[in-house]
CSV table of C-alpha atoms in Angstrom, one decimal:
chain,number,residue,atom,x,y,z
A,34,UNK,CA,88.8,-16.9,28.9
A,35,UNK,CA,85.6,-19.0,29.4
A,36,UNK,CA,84.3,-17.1,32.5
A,37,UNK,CA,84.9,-13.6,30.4
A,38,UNK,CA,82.8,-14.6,27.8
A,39,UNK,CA,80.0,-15.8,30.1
A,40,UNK,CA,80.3,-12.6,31.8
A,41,UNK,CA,80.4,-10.5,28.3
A,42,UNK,CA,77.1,-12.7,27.3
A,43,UNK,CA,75.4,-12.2,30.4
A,44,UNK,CA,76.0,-8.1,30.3
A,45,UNK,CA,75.0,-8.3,26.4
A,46,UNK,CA,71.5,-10.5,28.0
A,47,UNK,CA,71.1,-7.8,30.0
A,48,UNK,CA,71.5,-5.0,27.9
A,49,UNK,CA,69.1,-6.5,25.9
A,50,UNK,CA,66.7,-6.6,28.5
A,51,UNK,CA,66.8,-3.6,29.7
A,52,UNK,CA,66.8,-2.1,26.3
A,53,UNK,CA,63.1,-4.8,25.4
A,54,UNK,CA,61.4,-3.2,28.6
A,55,UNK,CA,62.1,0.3,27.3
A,56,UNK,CA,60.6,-0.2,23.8
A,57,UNK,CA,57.8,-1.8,25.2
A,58,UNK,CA,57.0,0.8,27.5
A,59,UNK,CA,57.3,3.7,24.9
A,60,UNK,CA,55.1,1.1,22.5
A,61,UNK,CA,52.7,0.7,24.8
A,62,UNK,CA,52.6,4.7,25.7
A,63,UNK,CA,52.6,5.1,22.2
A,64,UNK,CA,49.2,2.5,21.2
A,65,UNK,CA,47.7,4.2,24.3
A,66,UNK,CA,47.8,7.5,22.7
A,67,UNK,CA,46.6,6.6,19.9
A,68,UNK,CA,43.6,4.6,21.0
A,69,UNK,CA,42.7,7.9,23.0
A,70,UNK,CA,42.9,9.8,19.9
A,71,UNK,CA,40.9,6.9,17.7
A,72,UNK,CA,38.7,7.1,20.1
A,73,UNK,CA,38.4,11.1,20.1
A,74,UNK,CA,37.4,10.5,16.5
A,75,UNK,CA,34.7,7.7,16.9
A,76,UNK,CA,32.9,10.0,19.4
A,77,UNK,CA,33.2,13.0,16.6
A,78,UNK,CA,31.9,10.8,14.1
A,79,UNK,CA,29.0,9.7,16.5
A,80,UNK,CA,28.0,13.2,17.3
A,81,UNK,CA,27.9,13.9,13.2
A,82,UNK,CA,25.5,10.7,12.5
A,83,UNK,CA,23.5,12.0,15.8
A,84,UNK,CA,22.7,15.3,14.1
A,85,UNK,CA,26.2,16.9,14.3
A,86,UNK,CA,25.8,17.3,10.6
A,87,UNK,CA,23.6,20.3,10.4
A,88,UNK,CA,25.3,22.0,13.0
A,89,UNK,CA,29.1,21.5,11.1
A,90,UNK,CA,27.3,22.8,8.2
A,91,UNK,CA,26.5,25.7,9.7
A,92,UNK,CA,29.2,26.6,11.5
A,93,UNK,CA,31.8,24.3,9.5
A,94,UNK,CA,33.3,26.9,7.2
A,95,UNK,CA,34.1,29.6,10.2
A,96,UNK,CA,35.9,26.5,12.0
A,97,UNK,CA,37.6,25.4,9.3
A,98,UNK,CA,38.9,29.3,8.7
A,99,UNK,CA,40.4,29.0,12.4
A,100,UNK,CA,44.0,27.6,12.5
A,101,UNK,CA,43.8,25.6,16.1
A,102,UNK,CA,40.5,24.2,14.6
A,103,UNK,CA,41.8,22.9,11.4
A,104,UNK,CA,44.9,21.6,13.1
A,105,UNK,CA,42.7,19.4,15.3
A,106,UNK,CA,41.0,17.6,12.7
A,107,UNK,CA,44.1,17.6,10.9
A,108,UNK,CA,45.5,15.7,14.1
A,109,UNK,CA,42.4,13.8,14.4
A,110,UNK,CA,42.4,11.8,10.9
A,111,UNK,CA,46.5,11.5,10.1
A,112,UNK,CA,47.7,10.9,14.1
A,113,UNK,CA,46.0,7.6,14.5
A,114,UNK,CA,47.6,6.9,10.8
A,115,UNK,CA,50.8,7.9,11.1
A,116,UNK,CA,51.0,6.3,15.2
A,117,UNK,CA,49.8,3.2,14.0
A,118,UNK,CA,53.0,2.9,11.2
A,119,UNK,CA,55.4,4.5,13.6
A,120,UNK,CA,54.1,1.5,16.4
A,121,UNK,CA,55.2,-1.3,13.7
A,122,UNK,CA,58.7,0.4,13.2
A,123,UNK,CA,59.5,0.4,16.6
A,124,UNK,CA,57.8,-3.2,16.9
A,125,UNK,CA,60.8,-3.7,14.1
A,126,UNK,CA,63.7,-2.0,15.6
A,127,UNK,CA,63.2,-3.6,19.2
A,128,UNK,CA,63.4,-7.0,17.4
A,129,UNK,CA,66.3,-6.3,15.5
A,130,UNK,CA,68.3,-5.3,18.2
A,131,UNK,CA,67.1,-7.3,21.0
A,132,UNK,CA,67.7,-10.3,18.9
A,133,UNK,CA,70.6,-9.8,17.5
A,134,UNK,CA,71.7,-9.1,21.1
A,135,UNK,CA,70.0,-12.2,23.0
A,136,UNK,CA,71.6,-14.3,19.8
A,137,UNK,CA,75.2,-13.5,20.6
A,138,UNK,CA,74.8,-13.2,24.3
A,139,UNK,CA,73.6,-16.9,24.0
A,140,UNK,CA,76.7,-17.8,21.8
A,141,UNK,CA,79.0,-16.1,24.7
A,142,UNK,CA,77.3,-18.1,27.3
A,143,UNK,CA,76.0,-21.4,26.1
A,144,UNK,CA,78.5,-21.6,22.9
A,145,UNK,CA,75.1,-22.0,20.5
A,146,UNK,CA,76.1,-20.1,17.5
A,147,UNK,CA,74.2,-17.1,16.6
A,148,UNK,CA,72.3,-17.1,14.0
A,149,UNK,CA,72.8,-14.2,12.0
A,150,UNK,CA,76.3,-11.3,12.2
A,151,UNK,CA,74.5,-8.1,11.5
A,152,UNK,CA,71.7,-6.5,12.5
A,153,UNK,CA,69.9,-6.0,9.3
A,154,UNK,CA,69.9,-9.8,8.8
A,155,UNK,CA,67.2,-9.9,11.9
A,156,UNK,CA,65.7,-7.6,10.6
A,157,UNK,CA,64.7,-9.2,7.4
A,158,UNK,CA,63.9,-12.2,9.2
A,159,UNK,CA,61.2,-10.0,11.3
A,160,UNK,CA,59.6,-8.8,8.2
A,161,UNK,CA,59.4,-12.5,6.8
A,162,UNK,CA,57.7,-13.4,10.2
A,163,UNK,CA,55.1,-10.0,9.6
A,164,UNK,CA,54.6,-11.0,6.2
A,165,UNK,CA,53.6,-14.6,7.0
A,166,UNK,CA,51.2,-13.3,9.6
A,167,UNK,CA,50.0,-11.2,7.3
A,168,UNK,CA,49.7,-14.1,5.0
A,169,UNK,CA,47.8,-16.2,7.8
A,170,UNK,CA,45.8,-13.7,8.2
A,171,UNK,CA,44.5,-13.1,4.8
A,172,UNK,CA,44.2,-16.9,4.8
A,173,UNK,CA,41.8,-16.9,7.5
A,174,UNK,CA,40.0,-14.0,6.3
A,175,UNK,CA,39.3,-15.4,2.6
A,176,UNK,CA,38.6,-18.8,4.5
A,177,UNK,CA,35.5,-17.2,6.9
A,178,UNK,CA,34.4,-14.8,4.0
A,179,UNK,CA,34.5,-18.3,2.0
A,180,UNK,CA,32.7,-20.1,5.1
A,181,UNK,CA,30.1,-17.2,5.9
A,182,UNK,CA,29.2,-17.3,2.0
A,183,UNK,CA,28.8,-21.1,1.8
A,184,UNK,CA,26.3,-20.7,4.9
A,185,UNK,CA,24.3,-18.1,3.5
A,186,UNK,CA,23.7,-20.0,0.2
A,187,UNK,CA,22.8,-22.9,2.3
A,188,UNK,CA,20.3,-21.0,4.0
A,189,UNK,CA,18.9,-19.6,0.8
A,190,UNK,CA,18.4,-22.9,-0.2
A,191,UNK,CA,17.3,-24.5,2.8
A,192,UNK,CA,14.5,-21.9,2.4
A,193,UNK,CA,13.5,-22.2,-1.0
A,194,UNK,CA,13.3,-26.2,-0.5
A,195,UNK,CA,11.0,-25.2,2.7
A,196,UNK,CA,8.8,-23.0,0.2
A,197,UNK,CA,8.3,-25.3,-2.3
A,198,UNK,CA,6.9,-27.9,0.2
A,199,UNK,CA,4.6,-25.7,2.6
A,200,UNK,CA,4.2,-23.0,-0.2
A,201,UNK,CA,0.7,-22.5,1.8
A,202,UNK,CA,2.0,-20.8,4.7
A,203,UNK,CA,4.8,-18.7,3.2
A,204,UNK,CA,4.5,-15.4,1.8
A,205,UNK,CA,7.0,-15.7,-2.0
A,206,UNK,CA,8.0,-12.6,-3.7
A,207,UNK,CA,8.6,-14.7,-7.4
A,208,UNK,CA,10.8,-11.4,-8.3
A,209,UNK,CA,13.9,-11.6,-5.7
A,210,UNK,CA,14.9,-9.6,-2.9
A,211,UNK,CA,13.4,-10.2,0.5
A,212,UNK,CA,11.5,-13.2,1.7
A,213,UNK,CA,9.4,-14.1,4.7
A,214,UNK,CA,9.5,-17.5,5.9
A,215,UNK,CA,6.5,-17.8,8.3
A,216,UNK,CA,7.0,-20.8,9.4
A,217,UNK,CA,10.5,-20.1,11.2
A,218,UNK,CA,10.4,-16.5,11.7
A,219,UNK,CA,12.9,-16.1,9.9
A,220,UNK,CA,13.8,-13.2,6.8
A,221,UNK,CA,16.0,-14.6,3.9
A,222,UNK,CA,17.8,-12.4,0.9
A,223,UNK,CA,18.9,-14.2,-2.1
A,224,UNK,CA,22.9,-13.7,-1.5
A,225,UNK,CA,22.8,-14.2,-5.4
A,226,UNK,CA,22.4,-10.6,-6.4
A,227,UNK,CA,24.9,-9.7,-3.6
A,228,UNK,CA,27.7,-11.7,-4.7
A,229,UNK,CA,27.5,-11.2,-8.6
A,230,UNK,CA,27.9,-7.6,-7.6
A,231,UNK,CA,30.5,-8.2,-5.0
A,232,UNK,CA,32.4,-10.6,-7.9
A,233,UNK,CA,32.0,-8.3,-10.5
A,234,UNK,CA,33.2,-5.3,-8.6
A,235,UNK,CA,36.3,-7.3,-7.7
A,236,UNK,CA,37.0,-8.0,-11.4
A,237,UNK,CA,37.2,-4.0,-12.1
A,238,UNK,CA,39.4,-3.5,-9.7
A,239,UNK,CA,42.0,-5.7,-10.9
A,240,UNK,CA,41.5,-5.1,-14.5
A,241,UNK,CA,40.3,-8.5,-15.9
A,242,UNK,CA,37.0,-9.8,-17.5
A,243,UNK,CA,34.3,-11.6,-15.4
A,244,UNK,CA,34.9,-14.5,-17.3
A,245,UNK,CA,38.9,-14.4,-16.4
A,246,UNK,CA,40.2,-17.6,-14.9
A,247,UNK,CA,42.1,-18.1,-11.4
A,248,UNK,CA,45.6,-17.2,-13.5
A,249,UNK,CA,44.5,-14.7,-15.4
A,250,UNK,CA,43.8,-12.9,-11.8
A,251,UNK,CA,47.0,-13.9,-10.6
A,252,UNK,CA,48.7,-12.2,-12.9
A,253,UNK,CA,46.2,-9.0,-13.1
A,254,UNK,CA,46.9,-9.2,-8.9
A,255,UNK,CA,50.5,-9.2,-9.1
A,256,UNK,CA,50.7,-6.4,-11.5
A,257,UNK,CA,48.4,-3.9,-9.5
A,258,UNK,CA,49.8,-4.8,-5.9
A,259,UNK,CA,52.9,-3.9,-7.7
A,260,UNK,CA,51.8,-1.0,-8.9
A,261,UNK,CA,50.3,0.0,-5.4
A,262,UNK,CA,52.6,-1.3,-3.1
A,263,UNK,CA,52.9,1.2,-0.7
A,264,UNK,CA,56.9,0.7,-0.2
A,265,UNK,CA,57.2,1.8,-4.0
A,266,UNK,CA,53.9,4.2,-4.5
A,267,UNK,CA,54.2,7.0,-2.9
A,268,UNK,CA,50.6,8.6,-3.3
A,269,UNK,CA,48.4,9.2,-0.3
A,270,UNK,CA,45.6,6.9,-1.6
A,271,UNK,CA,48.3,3.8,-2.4
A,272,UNK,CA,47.7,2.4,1.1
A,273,UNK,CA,44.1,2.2,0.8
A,274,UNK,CA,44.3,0.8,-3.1
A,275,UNK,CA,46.8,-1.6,-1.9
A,276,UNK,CA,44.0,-3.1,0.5
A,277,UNK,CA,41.2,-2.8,-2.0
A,278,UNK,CA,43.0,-5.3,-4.5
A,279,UNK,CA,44.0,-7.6,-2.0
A,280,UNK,CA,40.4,-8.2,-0.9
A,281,UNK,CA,39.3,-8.3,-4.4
A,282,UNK,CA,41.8,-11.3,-5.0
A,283,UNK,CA,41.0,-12.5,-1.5
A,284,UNK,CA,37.3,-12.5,-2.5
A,285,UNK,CA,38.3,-13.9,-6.3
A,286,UNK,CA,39.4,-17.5,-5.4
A,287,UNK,CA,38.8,-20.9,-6.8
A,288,UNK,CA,35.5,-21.1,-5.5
A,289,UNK,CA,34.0,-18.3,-5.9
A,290,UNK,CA,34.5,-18.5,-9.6
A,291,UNK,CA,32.9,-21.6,-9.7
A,292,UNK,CA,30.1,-20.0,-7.8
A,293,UNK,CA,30.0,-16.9,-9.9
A,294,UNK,CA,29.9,-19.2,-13.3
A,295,UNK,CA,26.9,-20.9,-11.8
A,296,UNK,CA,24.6,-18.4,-11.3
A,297,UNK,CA,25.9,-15.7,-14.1
C-alpha cells in the first residue's frame, strides 16, 4: 500500500513538473512578445519626439482612415496592456496547480500533510504572497522617495549654510528658483516649491484638506482605492486612478506632513 502511494506521489511530482516547464515556456514566449512589441512602441514614440510629429500631422488623418493602420496602433498601445495582465494570470494558474500538486505528491511520498484540499485555497494563498510584494514594494518606494527627499533638503541646506558664510563668491538669487554655488560647481533648486506642489496635488486627489492629518488620509485612501479598485471598477481609466491614489498616499506619510507643515 505504501509503495503505491510513493509511486502515485512520485507520478503526481512529475506531472507537476512537466506541467511548471510548460507554463514557463509559454510565459516566457509570452513576456518575449511583449517586450518586442513594448519595444516597437518606444522606437514609434522616439521617431515622434525626433520630428515624427509633423510628418503624423500631415499624413495622420489618411492613416488613421486605413483599417490595417489603425489596427496597428490599436495593437501597439492595448497588446503590451492586456499581455502584461494575461502574464500574471498564467503566473497564477501555474502556482495553483503546481502546488497544489507538489503538496499532495509530497503527502503521498514523504507522509507530510498537505497543506491545503482544493485548488482555489493555493490560489488565495498566491495572491496573499503578490499582495505582500506589492506591499514591499510600495514600502521601498515610499522609503527611497522619503530618502531621496531628505537628501535634497539636506543639500538645500548645506548650500544655503555655505552662502551665508562665503556670500562673496556665490551668485544668490534672494527670490527662489535656481542657484549657483561657485565654489563647488554645483546648481541647487529649493525642493521647497517642488514638494508643496507635489503635497498639495496629492491632497486633491484623495479628497482631503492640506491641513488633513495622517487618519483623516487613511480614511480618504481607503475610500477612493475602493472606489477605483480595478477588480470592482470597471472603467478603462480605473487602473491608472488606482495608481495615482496610491502614490499620493505613498507620497502623504508621517513625514512629509510634518515637512509640509513646516514650510506652508
Amino acid at each position: 500500500m505504501n509503495i503505491l502511494k510513493k509511486l502515485w506521489g512520485k507520478f503526481l511530482y512529475g506531472i507537476a513538473s512537466i506541467i511548471s516547464i510548460i507554463f514557463d515556456i509559454f510565459i516566457s514566449i509570452v513576456g518575449f512578445i511583449v517586450g518586442i512589441v513594448i519595444n516597437i512602441g518606444k522606437g514609434f514614440l522616439t521617431l515622434i519626439s525626433m520630428g515624427g510629429c509633423l510628418l503624423i500631422m500631415i499624413l495622420g488623418p489618411a492613416l488613421l482612415l486605413n483599417p490595417i493602420t489603425f489596427f496597428i496602433i490599436l495593437f501597439l498601445v492595448i497588446f503590451p496592456i492586456l499581455g502584461t495582465k494575461f502574464i500574471s494570470y498564467l503566473k497564477y494558474i501555474k502556482y495553483m496547480i503546481t502546488e497544489f500538486l507538489f503538496d499532495h505528491a509530497d503527502n503521498f511520498i514523504n507522509g507530510k500533510k498537505a497543506q491545503f484540499d482544493s485548488f482555489n485555497e493555493y490560489g488565495n494563498k498566491y495572491k496573499k504572497m503578490e499582495e505582500e510584494k506589492r506591499r514591499k514594494e510600495q514600502q521601498r518606494r515610499q522609503e527611497e522617495e522619503q530618502r531621496q527627499w531628505e537628501e535634497r533638503f539636506r543639500q538645500w541646506n548645506e548650500y544655503q549654510n555655505s552662502q551665508r558664510r562665503n556670500s562673496g563668491y556665490g551668485g544668490y538669487n534672494t527670490y527662489g528658483g535656481n542657484y549657483q554655488n561657485n565654489n563647488y560647481g554645483n546648481s541647487y533648486v529649493n525642493p521647497s516649491i517642488e514638494f508643496k506642489s507635489k503635497y498639495e496635488k496629492s491632497c486633491d486627489l484623495l479628497e482631503v484638506g492640506y491641513d488633513a492629518d495622517k487618519y483623516e488620509i487613511k480614511l480618504a485612501y481607503r475610500k477612493k482605492a475602493k472606489e477605483y479598485h480595478p477588480d470592482l471598477n470597471k472603467s478603462p481609466d480605473a487602473t491608472k486612478i488606482f495608481q495615482e491614489i496610491n502614490n499620493a498616499y505613498e507620497f502623504l506619510s508621517d513625514d512629509n506632513i510634518e515637512r509640509y507643515k513646516k514650510i506652508r
